[in-house]
Coordinates of C-alpha atoms in Angstrom, one line a residue:
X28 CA 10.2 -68.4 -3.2
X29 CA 8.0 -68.6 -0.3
X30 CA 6.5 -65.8 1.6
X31 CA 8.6 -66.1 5.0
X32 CA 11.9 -66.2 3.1
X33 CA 10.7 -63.2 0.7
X34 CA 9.8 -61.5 4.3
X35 CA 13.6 -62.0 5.4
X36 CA 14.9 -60.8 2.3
X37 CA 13.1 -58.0 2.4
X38 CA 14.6 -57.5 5.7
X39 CA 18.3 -57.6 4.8
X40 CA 17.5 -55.4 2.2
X41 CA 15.9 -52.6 4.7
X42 CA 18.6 -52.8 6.9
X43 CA 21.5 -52.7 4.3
X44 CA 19.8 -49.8 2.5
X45 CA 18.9 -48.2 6.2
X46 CA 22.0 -48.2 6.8
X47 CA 23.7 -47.2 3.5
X48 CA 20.9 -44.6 3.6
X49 CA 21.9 -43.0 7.1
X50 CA 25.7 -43.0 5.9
X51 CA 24.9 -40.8 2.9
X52 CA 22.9 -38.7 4.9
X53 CA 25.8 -37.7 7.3
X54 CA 27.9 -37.1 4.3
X55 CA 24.7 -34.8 3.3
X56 CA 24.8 -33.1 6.8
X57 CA 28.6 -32.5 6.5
X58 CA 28.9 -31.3 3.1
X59 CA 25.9 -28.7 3.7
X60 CA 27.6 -27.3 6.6
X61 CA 31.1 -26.8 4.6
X62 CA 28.7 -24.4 2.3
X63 CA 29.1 -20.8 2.0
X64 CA 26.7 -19.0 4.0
X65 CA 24.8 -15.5 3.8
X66 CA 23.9 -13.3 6.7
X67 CA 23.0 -16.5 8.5
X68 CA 22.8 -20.4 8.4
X69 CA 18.9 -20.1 8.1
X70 CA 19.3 -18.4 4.5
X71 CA 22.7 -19.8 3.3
X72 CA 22.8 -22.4 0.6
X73 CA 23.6 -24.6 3.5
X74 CA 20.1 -24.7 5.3
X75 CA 17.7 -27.1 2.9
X76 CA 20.6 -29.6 2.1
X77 CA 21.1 -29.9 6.0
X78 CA 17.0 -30.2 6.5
X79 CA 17.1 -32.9 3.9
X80 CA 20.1 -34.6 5.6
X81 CA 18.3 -34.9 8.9
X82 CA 15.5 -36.3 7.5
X83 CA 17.2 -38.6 5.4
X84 CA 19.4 -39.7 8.4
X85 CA 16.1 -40.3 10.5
X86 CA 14.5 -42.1 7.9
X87 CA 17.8 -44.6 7.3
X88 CA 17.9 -45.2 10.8
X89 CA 14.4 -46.2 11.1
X90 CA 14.6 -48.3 8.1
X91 CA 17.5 -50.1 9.3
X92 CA 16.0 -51.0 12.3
X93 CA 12.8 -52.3 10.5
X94 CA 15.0 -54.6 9.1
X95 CA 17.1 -55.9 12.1
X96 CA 13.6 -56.2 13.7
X97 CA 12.2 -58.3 10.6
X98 CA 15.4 -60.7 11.0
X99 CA 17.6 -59.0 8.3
X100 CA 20.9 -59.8 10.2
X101 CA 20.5 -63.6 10.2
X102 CA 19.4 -63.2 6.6
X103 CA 22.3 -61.2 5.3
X104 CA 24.9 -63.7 6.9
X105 CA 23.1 -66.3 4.7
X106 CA 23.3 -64.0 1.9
X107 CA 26.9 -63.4 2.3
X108 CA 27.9 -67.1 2.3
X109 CA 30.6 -68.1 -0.5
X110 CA 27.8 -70.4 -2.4
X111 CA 25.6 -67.5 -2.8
X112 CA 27.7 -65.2 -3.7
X113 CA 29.7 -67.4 -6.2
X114 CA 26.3 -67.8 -7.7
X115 CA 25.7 -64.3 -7.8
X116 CA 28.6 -63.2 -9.5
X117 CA 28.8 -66.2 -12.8
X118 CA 25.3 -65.0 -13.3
X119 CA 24.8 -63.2 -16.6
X120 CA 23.1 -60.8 -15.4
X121 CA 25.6 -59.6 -13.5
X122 CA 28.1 -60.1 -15.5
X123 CA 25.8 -58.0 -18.1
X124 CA 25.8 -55.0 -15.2
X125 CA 29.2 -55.0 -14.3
X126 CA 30.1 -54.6 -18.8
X127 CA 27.2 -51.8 -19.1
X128 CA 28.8 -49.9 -15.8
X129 CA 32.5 -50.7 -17.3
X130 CA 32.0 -48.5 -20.3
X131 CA 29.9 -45.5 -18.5
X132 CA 32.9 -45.3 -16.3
X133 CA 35.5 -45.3 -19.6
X134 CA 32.5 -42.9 -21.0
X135 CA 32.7 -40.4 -18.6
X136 CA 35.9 -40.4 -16.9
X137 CA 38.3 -40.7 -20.1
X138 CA 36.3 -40.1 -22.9
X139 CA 34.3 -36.7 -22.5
X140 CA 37.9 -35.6 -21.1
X141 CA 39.8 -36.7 -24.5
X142 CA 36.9 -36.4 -26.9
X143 CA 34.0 -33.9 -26.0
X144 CA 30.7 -34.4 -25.4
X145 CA 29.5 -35.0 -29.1
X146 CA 32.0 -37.3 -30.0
X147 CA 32.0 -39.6 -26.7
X148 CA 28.4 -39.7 -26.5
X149 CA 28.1 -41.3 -30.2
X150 CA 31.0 -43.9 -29.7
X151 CA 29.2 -44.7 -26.2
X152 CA 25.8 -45.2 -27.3
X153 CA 26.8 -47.1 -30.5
X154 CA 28.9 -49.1 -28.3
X155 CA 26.0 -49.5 -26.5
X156 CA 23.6 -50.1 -28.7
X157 CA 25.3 -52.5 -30.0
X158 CA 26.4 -54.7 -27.1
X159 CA 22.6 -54.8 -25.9
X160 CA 21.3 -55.1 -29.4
X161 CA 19.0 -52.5 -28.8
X162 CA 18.8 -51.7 -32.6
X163 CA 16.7 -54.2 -35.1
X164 CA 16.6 -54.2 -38.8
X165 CA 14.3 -52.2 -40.5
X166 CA 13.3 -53.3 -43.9
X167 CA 16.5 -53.5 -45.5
X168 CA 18.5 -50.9 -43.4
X169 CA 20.5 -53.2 -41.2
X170 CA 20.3 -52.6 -37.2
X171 CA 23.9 -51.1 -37.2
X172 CA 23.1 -48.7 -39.3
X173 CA 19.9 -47.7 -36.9
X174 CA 22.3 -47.6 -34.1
X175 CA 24.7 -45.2 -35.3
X176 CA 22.3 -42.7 -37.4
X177 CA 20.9 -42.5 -33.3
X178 CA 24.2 -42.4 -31.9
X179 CA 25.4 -39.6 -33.8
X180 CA 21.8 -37.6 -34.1
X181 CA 21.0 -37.8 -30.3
X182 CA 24.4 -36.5 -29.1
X183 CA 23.9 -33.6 -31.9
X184 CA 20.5 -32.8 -31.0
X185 CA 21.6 -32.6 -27.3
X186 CA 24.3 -30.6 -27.6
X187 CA 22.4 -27.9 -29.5
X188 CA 19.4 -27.6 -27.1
X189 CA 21.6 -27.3 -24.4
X190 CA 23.8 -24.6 -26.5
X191 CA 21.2 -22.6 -27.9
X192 CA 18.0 -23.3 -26.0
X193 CA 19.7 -23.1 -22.5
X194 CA 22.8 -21.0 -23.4
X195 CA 24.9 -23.9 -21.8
X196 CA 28.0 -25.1 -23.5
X197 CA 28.6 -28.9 -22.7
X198 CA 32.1 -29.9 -23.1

């Protein structure tokens, strides 16, 4: 990839993350105002989440027009086009992404509800493991058997500093 096309990506990314940015910053804004306040807004729990709202919303806007300046509008269209995007989503990559993001939503919206914390987190990160082969053999312990002695110890050791060095209880 050449420099002047790296130039306009870089563009359309500035001005789609400007703009994703300054959206998430008015959510920001609104949500900090909807906070309980004290004697007054300046020492609610309302007042830095609203400070870091503004900023973010000035930042997003400036980034986004960085990137409508840099020619990130005629670069997105091209982006955008049915080629590119059928490309896009048959890559394995991708394809890779939208598996690993598939079972932290199954993780944490079904399992921790049905299972707890312990349990879930072993079956997730054996699942895990496994899928992305993160585990190899070790002399003759097989890489399975690395993955769930992890999967079951890591859950376990979390739960317990949480419980007893924080005095939290996870579910």
């Amino acid at each position: 990839m050449d420099g002047q096309n790296q130039k306009k990506r870089t563009a359309a990314m500035d001005m789609v993350f400007g703009v994703l940015l300054v959206l998430f910053s008015i959510y920001v804004i609104v949500t900090s105002t909807q906070l309980k306040f004290m004697k007054s807004f300046t020492d609610g729990a309302g007042f830095f989440p609203c400070i870091i709202g503004c900023v973010l919303l000035v930042l997003g806007a400036v980034l986004a027009f960085i990137g409508v300046k840099g020619g990130g509008v005629a670069e997105l269209k091209e982006v955008l086009t049915g080629s590119f995007l059928k490309a896009f989503v048959t890559n394995d990559s991708t394809i890779r992404v939208v598996i690993l993001l598939a079972m932290m939503f199954v993780y944490m919206f079904f399992l921790i509800d049905w299972l707890g914390f312990r349990i879930s987190s072993a079956i997730y990160l054996f699942v895990n493991f496994l899928y992305l082969k993160a585990c190899k053999k070790v002399g003759p312990i097989p890489g399975w058997v690395i993955a769930l002695i992890i999967s079951v110890v890591a859950p376990l050791v979390f739960y317990y500093a949480f419980k007893f060095g924080l005095g939290i209880t996870l579910p």
